[in-house]
Amino acid sequence: MPLIPAALVNLALPLTRPLAAFLREDVFDYYGRLLHPQLQLRRVFARLKARRLEGEATVVLTLSPSRNWRGFRAGQHVAVTLEKDGVRHTRRYSPMRAANGRIEIAIKRLKEGLVSSLLHEEADSIGYLEIGQAEGDFVLPDTLPPRLLFLAAGSGITPILAMLRELKARGYQGELNLLYYGRQRNQMAYLDELRAYPGLHLHVCLTGEQAQAGEQAGRFSAAQLDALVPKAEGSAVFACGSHGFTEAVQAVWQQRGWQGLACESFTPPTWHLEDDKPVTLTFARARRQLAGRTGGTLLEQAEAHGLKPASGCRMGICNTCTCQKREGAVRDLRTGEISTKPDETIRLCITAPVGNVVLDL
Amino acid sequence: MSKSLSLNPDQLAAFGAELDALRNRHLAELGEADARYIRRVRASVRITELAGRLMLFAGFFPPTWCLGVLLLAFSKIVDNMELGHNVMHGQYDFMNDPEFSGKHFEWDHSCTSDAWRRTHNYQHHTYTNVLGKDHDIGYGTVRIFAEQRWRPFYLLQPLWALLQAVFFEYAIAVFDLKLDRYLRGRAKLSELKVKAPPVLRKLWRKFIKDYVFFPLIAGPHWLAVLAGNAVANLLRNLWTFTVIFCGHFTEDAEVFPLSVLKDETRGGWYVRQLRGSSNLSGSRWLHFLTGNLSHQIEHHLFPDIPARRYASMAVEVREICQRYGQHYNTGSFAGQFFTVLVRLFRHAFPSRPAMQPV
């Protein structure tokens, strides 16, 4: 039970900001959290306010972030962090506006998804969740175009629904089309809200079961697009789904030479065990992409391309080359273990890529 | 002379493989228990610091003042050793917690954590006890091995060591600047202009905190707080100095020539870590208050495994060492420190190595 009320904490948070210049953040945060979980200098903790099911496989959490959170633009994503067995795990979800300054995140349950399972099963025992600041440029433009086309597959609906809610709030009067793909009807989240959305031309496309009246069957294709949205050309388009889905969409737009497509995909990292396979190494902060290969250490490969990440012992003991891996599959060369977790700490000198890797360097 | 058998390449490889296996077993077990442990250690640091400082605010009333000093010294010692030193090694990086991240941890010590990570984590741990590479051999102020070149400066080294013990945190803070090189004209002053500011900033910050800020807010009891902070820092300095000098400077600790680094294998590296380090035997409290540096051998073999595991790893390390005929250098705190003092006085005078090092 927090020792001071949340309202007071959130009143006080902006006042603590000048302290950052004098205090060690971790010291302030340690004492702060003894008083209230949200009393942190910079970090954002969100109170879990409600939890409900959308469809059969998606849980929707309503969160109330502390005032340290700087808000978001519809379509962006935030890091959500949970602890399990002493290890913190981070996944990214798209926040959506909800009533009273709260936000919603929708979590689809994945078969072997550690965080999604936790959020499904143990959400009741969670009082506060750590969330990051919103990131990403998959957002609506400031001046809205006359026609908007949304393409969503599976949980790719969440940033799109965030945009739809924003459009409603901004009183958008133009033409709105949404092609929403899912395997099975009862697993698709937010169908009721979408059906009730005024002025939205919703096309529900089922890829894993028989379509009923008012529904479409089959995966995204050029022919299906032409049949459902004859005036697709010239629309501003937002597509979100698995990597395969956005690739298929991109292919059609490229082939026809159409403009105005923005894509975002979420894909579990793929990996192969053989050495010397070509992979792409992305150094996010340096904004560099390098051609790498599996098997060799990340440190050696970065250096071979002229990058100079901090390093020391080159044998995994000194902790100088430690950095965050944002995504991708890597192997720890000492134990042989492969890890595909997003946002984890690795050491470049003893880690080899086994697939495409994005590093926070 | 080494008390350990010299191993052939096959034996070295097998020795290394056994230690790697032990290490991987513990790596696989990391989890909840380690995370809970380090959070409790951090809680003990924070709570004792708060309690200690509050007690000093009560002024020179002997019971509270003494208890306040002891609590504050305890907090600083645990912060530097079991918490800071171990976290900065990346032992708790597996938690993915920014507050226990080895790269970003900041401690209650005048030495900047960046300089520490460079001189200690990298130079000292990679090149342990290699002459010319590991500057921790004598910290540039004392000669404790016959293999170090003698200079008249060392004649007074018991005094230098005492001064270093009293001002240990400052000695460590400026250690990375290697000031003697500028005095002897071996390095350019322009280099110092780049390296000095962060060090001075941290020194200044620590100084302001303990000797200006807290005395000031204590009002009429400012002197009690100032003195209390000074004594707590002194206790921490003496304690950490003593523990650290026992780590690699005991009677049986060995130093190595630069040539060992050429083509050194993983097994060879393990053997060098083992022969260059020495343990202290004692109670659980001794291990805790030394930040488990009482298990210096295990720490040097496995610097990135949580130190709370060293006690149980030590049992197996000892057994492995015995099978390979490797001397396991351990003894009581007093006994080991006595051998350090013997070295300190003996090698103040010119001396020659008993035989060429292995």
XYZ file of C-alpha atoms in Angstrom:
719
model
C 0.000 0.000 0.000
C 1.611 3.314 -1.050
C 2.336 5.684 1.827
C 1.210 8.773 -0.043
C -1.725 9.192 -2.442
C -1.191 9.026 -6.204
C -2.748 12.449 -6.751
C -0.138 14.057 -4.523
C 2.685 12.170 -6.229
C 1.591 13.352 -9.641
C 1.285 16.892 -8.379
C 4.832 16.650 -7.036
C 6.505 14.960 -10.015
C 7.039 18.076 -12.162
C 8.538 19.798 -9.107
C 11.176 17.093 -8.649
C 12.653 17.720 -12.088
C 15.172 20.398 -11.018
C 16.553 17.878 -8.492
C 17.895 15.783 -11.349
C 20.922 18.043 -11.589
C 21.981 17.367 -7.983
C 20.775 13.889 -7.148
C 21.648 10.433 -8.269
C 18.571 9.201 -10.054
C 18.767 5.695 -8.610
C 18.990 7.041 -5.045
C 15.966 9.302 -5.469
C 14.046 6.499 -7.144
C 14.899 4.045 -4.358
C 13.476 6.228 -1.596
C 10.679 7.461 -3.866
C 9.378 4.000 -4.533
C 9.197 3.297 -0.805
C 6.609 6.090 -0.629
C 4.802 5.479 -3.905
C 5.632 3.344 -6.954
C 5.188 6.323 -9.282
C 7.464 8.690 -7.340
C 10.430 8.456 -9.720
C 12.664 11.130 -11.148
C 12.338 10.150 -14.800
C 11.024 6.633 -15.075
C 7.355 6.118 -15.814
C 5.179 3.672 -13.935
C 1.574 3.232 -14.954
C -1.193 2.080 -12.658
C -3.191 -0.842 -13.996
C -6.785 0.386 -13.825
C -8.774 -2.261 -15.645
C -8.454 -5.387 -17.659
C -10.863 -6.910 -20.169
C -10.884 -9.402 -23.004
C -11.266 -8.373 -26.650
C -12.055 -11.374 -28.789
C -10.806 -14.612 -27.348
C -7.076 -14.088 -27.520
C -6.496 -10.451 -26.670
C -6.418 -8.827 -23.265
C -6.807 -5.062 -23.038
C -5.182 -3.267 -20.124
C -6.241 0.239 -19.158
C -3.297 2.125 -17.717
C -2.871 5.421 -15.970
C 0.735 6.592 -16.474
C 2.468 8.935 -14.050
C 3.050 12.541 -15.065
C 6.589 11.668 -16.104
C 5.062 10.309 -19.271
C 5.190 12.782 -22.110
C 2.187 11.414 -23.985
C 2.112 9.891 -27.438
C 0.938 10.295 -30.997
C -1.497 7.694 -32.239
C 0.370 4.875 -33.969
C 3.526 5.100 -31.848
C 4.631 2.314 -29.525
C 5.898 2.089 -25.953
C 8.151 -0.376 -24.179
C 6.318 -2.285 -21.463
C 8.506 -3.993 -18.877
C 7.640 -6.865 -16.586
C 9.761 -8.886 -14.217
C 9.781 -12.667 -14.123
C 12.177 -14.719 -11.996
C 14.379 -11.721 -11.289
C 14.774 -10.822 -14.970
C 13.074 -7.830 -16.538
C 11.505 -8.413 -19.935
C 10.499 -5.657 -22.333
C 8.004 -5.799 -25.181
C 6.552 -3.047 -27.337
C 2.863 -2.286 -27.625
C 0.869 0.499 -29.269
C -0.984 2.673 -26.781
C -4.485 3.863 -27.604
C -6.287 6.809 -26.098
C -8.913 5.898 -23.486
C -11.187 8.020 -21.324
C -9.874 10.277 -18.494
C -6.321 10.648 -19.841
C -5.753 6.943 -19.570
C -4.310 4.700 -22.229
C -5.082 1.188 -23.386
C -2.733 -1.456 -24.631
C -3.933 -4.647 -26.281
C -1.891 -7.790 -25.827
C -2.489 -10.760 -28.034
C -1.564 -14.010 -26.409
C 1.350 -15.683 -28.187
C 2.009 -19.397 -27.980
C 5.414 -19.113 -26.350
C 5.221 -15.445 -25.456
C 6.581 -14.948 -21.971
C 5.384 -11.383 -21.472
C 2.042 -11.847 -23.197
C 1.319 -14.915 -21.048
C 2.237 -12.989 -17.916
C -0.028 -10.105 -18.878
C -2.843 -12.540 -19.576
C -2.529 -14.722 -16.517
C -1.097 -12.547 -13.797
C -2.500 -9.146 -14.692
C -4.609 -9.159 -11.529
C -1.542 -9.245 -9.315
C 0.113 -6.352 -11.160
C -0.432 -2.980 -9.537
C 1.988 -0.899 -11.588
C 3.799 -1.504 -14.857
C 6.877 0.301 -16.111
C 6.376 1.875 -19.528
C 8.792 3.855 -21.686
C 8.249 7.099 -23.546
C 6.398 6.728 -26.864
C 8.543 6.162 -29.941
C 8.099 5.628 -33.649
C 7.147 7.621 -36.725
C 4.198 5.495 -37.822
C 1.816 8.397 -37.142
C -0.892 10.451 -38.808
C 0.230 13.637 -40.570
C -0.716 17.015 -39.093
C -2.836 17.911 -42.125
C -5.161 15.037 -42.822
C -5.560 13.819 -46.423
C -9.049 13.485 -47.970
C -8.836 9.693 -48.183
C -7.287 7.262 -45.694
C -6.795 3.534 -46.168
C -5.774 1.286 -43.296
C -4.522 -2.271 -43.693
C -4.200 -4.292 -40.505
C -3.395 -7.926 -39.849
C -3.814 -9.550 -36.449
C -2.579 -7.392 -33.608
C -1.476 -4.880 -36.239
C -4.909 -3.420 -35.557
C -3.707 -1.661 -32.389
C -1.768 1.300 -33.865
C -4.488 1.601 -36.523
C -7.263 1.720 -33.946
C -5.246 4.315 -32.040
C -5.265 6.411 -35.231
C -8.986 5.854 -35.784
C -9.742 7.052 -32.284
C -7.606 10.106 -32.877
C -9.388 10.789 -36.182
C -12.714 10.670 -34.403
C -11.429 13.084 -31.783
C -10.175 15.428 -34.508
C -13.549 15.241 -36.283
C -12.201 13.763 -39.512
C -14.729 14.059 -42.387
C -12.889 12.277 -45.242
C -13.197 8.758 -46.626
C -12.056 5.944 -44.332
C -11.351 2.358 -45.413
C -10.030 -0.453 -43.265
C -9.070 -3.934 -44.421
C -8.702 -5.996 -41.256
C -7.184 -9.478 -41.609
C -7.405 -12.251 -39.082
C -7.308 -16.002 -38.963
C -10.522 -16.507 -37.024
C -13.351 -14.089 -36.344
C -13.551 -14.705 -32.608
C -9.840 -14.024 -32.199
C -10.021 -10.598 -33.825
C -9.961 -7.769 -31.317
C -12.105 -4.647 -31.377
C -14.577 -5.871 -34.034
C -17.551 -4.385 -32.184
C -15.961 -0.963 -31.844
C -14.928 -0.954 -35.502
C -18.387 -1.989 -36.722
C -19.923 0.845 -34.733
C -17.396 3.445 -35.969
C -19.358 6.086 -37.937
C -18.375 6.416 -41.583
C -15.779 3.648 -41.587
C -15.846 1.184 -44.482
C -14.750 -1.930 -42.624
C -13.785 -5.064 -44.572
C -13.151 -8.051 -42.328
C -10.979 -10.581 -44.163
C -10.670 -14.083 -42.761
C -7.663 -16.203 -43.682
C -8.315 -19.246 -41.506
C -12.044 -19.962 -41.615
C -15.154 -19.706 -43.780
C -16.320 -16.150 -44.430
C -19.929 -15.313 -43.618
C -22.139 -12.615 -45.041
C -20.390 -9.259 -45.027
C -16.956 -10.817 -44.653
C -14.167 -11.553 -47.115
C -11.998 -14.620 -47.442
C -8.299 -14.975 -48.185
C -5.027 -13.150 -47.660
C -4.215 -9.700 -48.939
C -3.882 -9.552 -52.745
C -3.957 -6.900 -55.452
C -7.221 -8.300 -56.827
C -8.895 -8.249 -53.432
C -7.744 -4.693 -52.853
C -9.146 -3.558 -56.204
C -12.467 -5.252 -55.496
C -12.872 -3.763 -52.008
C -11.326 -0.316 -52.401
C -11.538 0.839 -56.003
C -10.088 4.253 -55.169
C -7.031 2.985 -53.290
C -4.671 4.979 -55.499
C -3.988 8.373 -54.021
C -5.105 7.411 -50.522
C -2.738 7.877 -47.643
C -2.121 4.292 -46.528
C -1.094 2.831 -43.197
C -0.327 -0.896 -43.070
C 0.585 -2.825 -39.941
C 0.962 -6.550 -39.402
C 3.520 -9.330 -39.613
C 6.574 -8.893 -41.762
C 5.098 -11.093 -44.505
C 1.915 -9.038 -44.555
C 3.568 -5.623 -44.907
C 5.902 -7.061 -47.555
C 2.938 -8.190 -49.617
C 1.385 -4.727 -49.318
C 4.627 -3.002 -50.218
C 5.012 -5.228 -53.279
C 1.654 -4.118 -54.677
C 2.357 -0.419 -54.081
C 5.822 -0.715 -55.604
C 4.575 -2.607 -58.636
C 1.978 0.045 -59.349
C 4.233 2.937 -58.544
C 1.766 4.319 -55.952
C 2.872 6.734 -53.243
C 1.813 7.395 -49.679
C 2.329 4.010 -48.033
C 3.574 3.801 -44.427
C 4.301 0.352 -43.007
C 5.109 -1.072 -39.627
C 5.678 -4.728 -38.909
C 6.376 -6.841 -35.893
C 8.256 -10.016 -36.504
C 9.826 -12.521 -34.213
C 13.505 -12.767 -35.149
C 14.449 -15.584 -37.480
C 17.728 -17.406 -37.090
C 19.849 -20.173 -38.523
C 22.422 -22.326 -36.835
C 24.992 -22.567 -39.622
C 27.931 -20.186 -39.551
C 28.809 -17.756 -42.304
C 25.273 -16.971 -43.387
C 24.792 -13.345 -44.412
C 22.873 -11.173 -41.937
C 22.223 -7.468 -41.477
C 23.660 -5.716 -38.431
C 21.972 -2.420 -37.601
C 23.665 0.114 -35.323
C 20.623 2.177 -34.437
C 22.258 5.240 -32.891
C 25.032 5.452 -35.460
C 22.336 4.971 -38.122
C 24.469 2.396 -39.919
C 23.554 -0.904 -41.479
C 26.333 -3.387 -42.107
C 26.521 -6.639 -44.000
C 27.470 -9.206 -41.387
C 27.627 -12.961 -41.112
C 26.639 -15.494 -38.501
C 29.376 -17.066 -36.407
C 31.769 -14.122 -35.952
C 31.576 -11.908 -32.867
C 29.642 -8.666 -33.165
C 32.699 -6.763 -31.939
C 35.007 -8.075 -34.659
C 32.425 -7.490 -37.340
C 31.747 -3.936 -36.211
C 35.464 -3.225 -36.175
C 35.951 -4.771 -39.587
C 33.535 -2.151 -40.881
C 35.474 0.665 -39.258
C 33.197 1.174 -36.262
C 34.887 1.516 -32.895
C 32.552 0.383 -30.127
C 34.073 0.581 -26.631
C 35.846 -2.669 -25.822
C 38.449 -4.055 -23.467
C 39.437 -7.611 -22.658
C 37.812 -9.226 -25.721
C 37.086 -12.323 -23.660
C 33.841 -11.488 -21.891
C 35.130 -10.510 -18.475
C 35.591 -6.749 -18.303
C 32.115 -5.522 -19.234
C 33.380 -2.633 -21.374
C 31.630 -3.640 -24.588
C 28.290 -4.325 -22.905
C 25.346 -2.814 -24.771
C 21.645 -3.248 -25.390
C 20.444 -5.457 -28.174
C 17.119 -4.020 -29.336
C 16.077 -7.018 -31.360
C 17.401 -10.034 -33.203
C 18.789 -13.464 -32.486
C 22.273 -13.876 -31.053
C 24.403 -16.661 -29.631
C 26.488 -16.438 -26.471
C 29.755 -17.973 -27.656
C 30.718 -19.166 -24.169
C 27.575 -21.146 -23.482
C 26.296 -21.670 -27.024
C 22.889 -20.433 -25.909
C 20.721 -18.617 -28.430
C 18.579 -15.709 -27.337
C 15.889 -13.923 -29.307
C 14.670 -11.598 -26.552
C 14.161 -7.942 -27.483
C 15.901 -5.286 -25.370
C 18.447 -7.401 -23.556
C 21.971 -6.729 -22.348
C 24.763 -8.402 -24.309
C 28.558 -8.216 -24.583
C 29.754 -7.650 -28.129
C 33.014 -9.579 -27.732
C 31.412 -12.901 -26.861
C 28.210 -12.625 -28.858
C 27.676 -13.675 -32.443
C 24.619 -12.926 -34.553
C 22.568 -15.872 -35.780
C 20.116 -13.603 -37.616
C 19.549 -9.916 -38.276
C 20.396 -7.868 -35.205
C 19.601 -4.298 -34.136
C 21.998 -2.837 -31.543
C 21.553 0.282 -29.442
C 24.920 1.681 -30.515
C 58.984 -19.947 -6.217
C 55.648 -21.301 -7.299
C 53.917 -23.825 -5.071
C 51.927 -25.024 -8.088
C 52.819 -27.669 -10.645
C 53.388 -26.352 -14.112
C 50.816 -27.770 -16.517
C 51.324 -28.938 -20.095
C 49.014 -27.563 -22.812
C 46.604 -30.515 -22.586
C 46.330 -30.211 -18.833
C 45.830 -26.469 -19.150
C 42.997 -27.008 -21.616
C 41.341 -29.593 -19.370
C 41.759 -27.338 -16.324
C 40.148 -24.468 -18.234
C 37.317 -26.669 -19.467
C 36.452 -27.756 -15.918
C 36.320 -24.158 -14.723
C 34.270 -23.147 -17.782
C 31.804 -25.921 -17.002
C 31.488 -24.705 -13.405
C 30.946 -21.175 -14.655
C 28.292 -22.175 -17.168
C 26.439 -24.182 -14.546
C 26.134 -21.072 -12.404
C 25.306 -18.836 -15.375
C 22.369 -21.095 -16.164
C 21.074 -20.803 -12.592
C 21.033 -16.987 -12.422
C 17.624 -15.653 -11.515
C 15.226 -14.708 -8.786
C 17.510 -15.523 -5.839
C 20.378 -13.389 -7.157
C 18.047 -10.501 -7.989
C 16.434 -10.604 -4.558
C 19.849 -10.745 -2.922
C 21.320 -7.703 -4.643
C 18.142 -5.693 -4.022
C 18.425 -6.505 -0.327
C 22.063 -5.476 -0.351
C 21.061 -2.178 -1.926
C 18.313 -1.743 0.663
C 20.845 -2.285 3.454
C 23.097 0.382 1.933
C 20.311 2.945 1.587
C 18.688 2.333 4.968
C 21.953 2.364 6.943
C 23.067 5.511 5.149
C 19.826 7.258 6.036
C 19.929 6.028 9.641
C 23.606 6.902 10.023
C 23.201 10.434 8.709
C 20.128 11.048 10.861
C 22.007 9.925 13.962
C 24.890 12.245 13.238
C 22.402 15.101 13.105
C 21.858 14.502 16.842
C 25.289 15.986 17.506
C 28.200 14.732 19.560
C 26.099 12.693 22.021
C 28.486 9.705 22.149
C 26.063 6.743 21.719
C 24.284 8.187 18.682
C 27.412 9.740 17.201
C 29.374 6.478 17.366
C 26.477 4.430 16.067
C 25.908 6.988 13.318
C 29.539 6.785 12.238
C 29.467 2.991 12.243
C 26.231 2.841 10.243
C 27.513 5.326 7.700
C 30.836 3.493 7.400
C 28.952 0.211 6.987
C 26.813 1.779 4.275
C 29.821 3.101 2.388
C 31.724 -0.167 2.689
C 28.828 -2.273 1.427
C 28.054 0.296 -1.282
C 31.621 0.165 -2.558
C 32.246 -3.557 -2.217
C 29.299 -5.951 -2.234
C 27.115 -3.567 -4.237
C 29.185 -1.218 -6.418
C 32.227 -3.302 -7.208
C 30.176 -6.365 -8.028
C 27.443 -4.591 -9.973
C 30.041 -2.704 -12.027
C 31.495 -6.038 -13.063
C 28.188 -6.719 -14.795
C 27.359 -9.530 -12.376
C 23.728 -8.483 -12.312
C 23.342 -7.416 -15.951
C 21.192 -10.509 -16.486
C 18.404 -8.706 -14.601
C 18.122 -6.089 -17.371
C 17.492 -3.583 -14.599
C 18.908 -0.109 -15.294
C 19.612 0.333 -11.566
C 21.885 -2.713 -11.527
C 23.487 -2.226 -14.912
C 27.254 -2.618 -14.777
C 27.774 0.051 -17.405
C 25.733 2.734 -15.680
C 26.109 2.111 -11.965
C 27.412 5.030 -9.898
C 28.834 4.569 -6.395
C 29.550 6.499 -3.212
C 33.263 6.810 -3.898
C 35.544 9.566 -5.152
C 36.691 7.439 -8.088
C 34.506 7.920 -11.158
C 32.866 4.677 -12.085
C 34.067 5.069 -15.668
C 37.700 5.243 -14.593
C 37.110 2.278 -12.325
C 35.649 0.215 -15.125
C 38.731 0.948 -17.231
C 41.524 0.458 -14.690
C 39.914 -2.288 -12.680
C 37.518 -4.270 -14.855
C 39.663 -4.142 -17.941
C 43.329 -3.583 -17.095
C 43.510 -5.298 -13.741
C 41.194 -8.213 -14.463
C 42.537 -8.990 -17.926
C 46.235 -8.573 -17.147
C 46.175 -9.641 -13.503
C 49.652 -9.530 -11.936
C 51.453 -9.079 -15.257
C 54.345 -6.685 -14.675
C 54.024 -3.562 -16.785
C 50.397 -4.269 -17.681
C 48.576 -4.519 -14.363
C 49.061 -1.169 -12.666
C 47.416 -2.521 -9.545
C 50.766 -4.156 -8.687
C 51.785 -1.772 -5.951
C 49.459 0.951 -7.266
C 52.508 2.895 -8.428
C 53.448 3.710 -4.845
C 54.818 0.533 -3.287
C 57.085 -2.338 -4.265
C 55.785 -5.649 -3.018
C 57.461 -8.032 -5.439
C 61.167 -8.539 -5.986
C 60.412 -8.466 -9.706
C 59.528 -4.768 -9.524
C 62.465 -2.448 -10.159
C 63.780 -0.919 -6.954
C 64.033 2.856 -6.566
C 65.173 4.853 -3.510
C 61.579 6.172 -3.293
C 60.490 2.773 -2.004
C 62.666 3.006 1.133
C 59.860 4.921 2.826
C 57.105 2.776 1.419
C 55.580 1.695 4.763
C 54.791 5.389 5.174
C 53.466 5.683 1.604
C 51.244 2.672 2.230
C 49.884 4.203 5.420
C 49.089 7.459 3.639
C 47.472 5.513 0.838
C 45.339 3.602 3.341
C 44.100 6.796 4.982
C 43.345 8.510 1.693
C 42.520 5.353 -0.218
C 39.489 6.684 -2.084
C 41.465 9.672 -3.336
C 44.403 7.469 -4.262
C 42.072 5.310 -6.336
C 40.382 8.392 -7.796
C 43.578 9.883 -9.233
C 45.150 6.481 -9.920
C 43.963 6.415 -13.529
C 45.557 9.809 -14.204
C 48.998 8.282 -13.507
C 50.309 11.618 -12.302
C 53.869 10.376 -11.859
C 54.228 10.220 -15.644
C 53.638 13.962 -15.910
C 56.042 14.715 -13.082
C 58.727 12.730 -14.851
C 57.898 14.337 -18.166
C 56.822 11.059 -19.749
C 53.409 12.304 -20.815
C 52.082 15.570 -22.180
C 50.101 17.898 -19.958
C 47.548 18.387 -22.732
C 46.471 14.782 -22.144
C 45.840 15.613 -18.506
C 43.532 18.454 -19.509
C 41.211 15.929 -21.108
C 41.386 13.262 -18.433
C 41.324 15.403 -15.299
C 37.977 17.268 -15.446
C 35.649 14.284 -14.844
C 37.895 13.097 -12.004
C 37.953 16.537 -10.389
C 34.205 16.884 -10.837
C 33.551 13.633 -8.994
C 36.066 14.493 -6.238
C 34.407 17.879 -5.807
C 30.912 16.381 -5.721
C 31.840 13.850 -3.044
C 33.631 16.536 -1.075
C 30.664 18.921 -1.208
C 28.263 16.157 -0.218
C 30.048 14.920 2.909
C 31.895 18.060 4.023
C 29.642 20.951 2.977
C 26.064 19.925 2.232
C 25.279 17.585 5.115
C 27.125 19.684 7.765
C 25.288 22.744 6.488
C 21.813 21.261 6.820
C 22.725 19.953 10.275
C 22.733 23.538 11.535
C 24.196 23.785 15.043
C 25.500 20.199 14.875
C 27.534 20.857 11.758
C 30.797 19.880 13.382
C 29.431 16.543 14.598
C 28.245 15.751 11.082
C 31.473 16.904 9.464
C 33.584 14.866 11.869
C 31.261 11.870 11.621
C 31.448 11.862 7.846
C 35.222 12.169 7.959
C 35.571 9.242 10.359
C 33.135 7.114 8.356
C 35.122 7.797 5.187
C 38.343 7.009 7.034
C 36.988 3.693 8.321
C 35.842 2.781 4.816
C 39.258 3.710 3.395
C 41.217 1.675 5.933
C 38.957 -1.327 5.517
C 38.937 -1.366 1.730
C 42.692 -0.774 1.597
C 43.376 -3.722 3.892
C 41.057 -6.066 2.013
C 42.382 -5.050 -1.386
C 46.041 -5.345 -0.411
C 45.313 -8.899 0.713
C 43.932 -9.763 -2.722
C 47.139 -10.033 -4.725
C 50.080 -9.119 -2.477
C 50.243 -12.046 -0.035
C 53.265 -14.255 0.429
C 52.310 -16.873 -2.154
C 50.863 -14.507 -4.765
C 52.848 -14.601 -7.997
C 53.663 -11.994 -10.628
C 54.248 -12.718 -14.275
C 56.458 -11.312 -17.013
C 54.888 -9.709 -20.068
C 55.805 -12.779 -22.127
C 53.054 -14.919 -20.533
C 50.473 -12.972 -22.521
C 51.815 -14.234 -25.823
C 49.513 -16.987 -27.068
C 47.969 -17.357 -23.619
C 45.076 -19.816 -23.739
C 41.871 -19.688 -21.727
C 43.357 -22.333 -19.419
C 46.530 -20.277 -19.096
C 44.516 -17.219 -18.201
C 42.681 -19.183 -15.502
C 45.969 -20.442 -14.029
C 47.400 -16.930 -13.939
C 44.277 -15.620 -12.187
C 44.522 -18.416 -9.647
C 48.221 -17.963 -8.867
C 48.000 -14.195 -8.695
C 45.105 -14.072 -6.233
C 44.661 -14.963 -2.594
C 41.624 -15.719 -0.444
C 40.676 -14.885 3.118
C 38.929 -17.500 5.219
C 36.374 -16.382 7.777
C 32.767 -16.003 8.715
C 29.844 -15.035 6.472
C 30.106 -11.499 7.798
C 33.713 -11.240 6.691
C 32.711 -12.369 3.211
C 29.847 -9.882 3.132
C 31.872 -6.921 4.387
C 34.675 -7.607 1.941
C 32.151 -7.751 -0.882
C 33.208 -11.382 -1.255
C 36.692 -10.222 -2.226
C 37.654 -12.701 0.485
C 36.986 -15.076 -2.412
C 39.465 -13.192 -4.561
C 40.406 -16.369 -6.437
C 36.827 -17.131 -7.457
C 36.270 -13.459 -8.225
C 39.217 -13.453 -10.609
C 38.204 -16.701 -12.254
C 34.566 -15.618 -12.633
C 34.403 -11.821 -12.352
C 30.944 -11.597 -13.912
C 29.184 -14.243 -11.814
C 27.261 -12.806 -8.821
C 29.645 -12.750 -5.872
C 27.108 -14.359 -3.547
C 27.863 -17.590 -5.393
C 31.625 -17.565 -4.770
C 31.415 -19.367 -1.429
C 29.736 -22.375 -2.983
C 31.896 -22.214 -6.124
C 35.011 -22.173 -3.929
C 34.389 -25.728 -2.774
C 34.566 -26.984 -6.341
C 37.409 -24.697 -7.369
C 39.504 -26.034 -4.490
C 38.788 -29.579 -5.481
C 39.702 -28.913 -9.125
C 42.916 -27.150 -8.070
C 43.886 -30.064 -5.899
C 43.495 -32.513 -8.776
C 45.707 -30.396 -11.009
C 48.336 -29.780 -8.326
C 47.620 -26.038 -8.176
C 48.247 -24.203 -4.927
C 45.063 -22.614 -3.528
C 46.248 -19.538 -1.660
C 44.039 -18.980 1.377
C 44.416 -18.049 5.038
C 42.963 -16.004 7.834
C 42.568 -12.249 7.359
C 45.224 -11.460 9.971
C 47.584 -14.125 8.672
C 47.338 -13.009 5.040
C 47.670 -9.332 5.935
C 50.740 -10.094 7.999
C 52.437 -11.608 4.937
C 51.542 -8.465 2.983
C 53.222 -6.328 5.653
C 56.291 -8.568 5.523
C 56.507 -7.986 1.768
C 55.963 -4.259 2.260
C 58.934 -3.977 4.602
C 61.167 -6.517 2.872
C 60.898 -5.089 -0.633
C 61.362 -1.506 0.537
C 64.981 -2.531 0.249
C 66.644 -3.895 -2.872
C 65.789 -7.549 -3.438
C 66.096 -10.103 -6.186
C 63.604 -12.731 -7.350
C 64.293 -16.186 -5.892
C 64.174 -17.636 -9.423
C 62.804 -16.708 -12.795
C 59.025 -16.654 -12.650
C 57.190 -19.444 -14.427
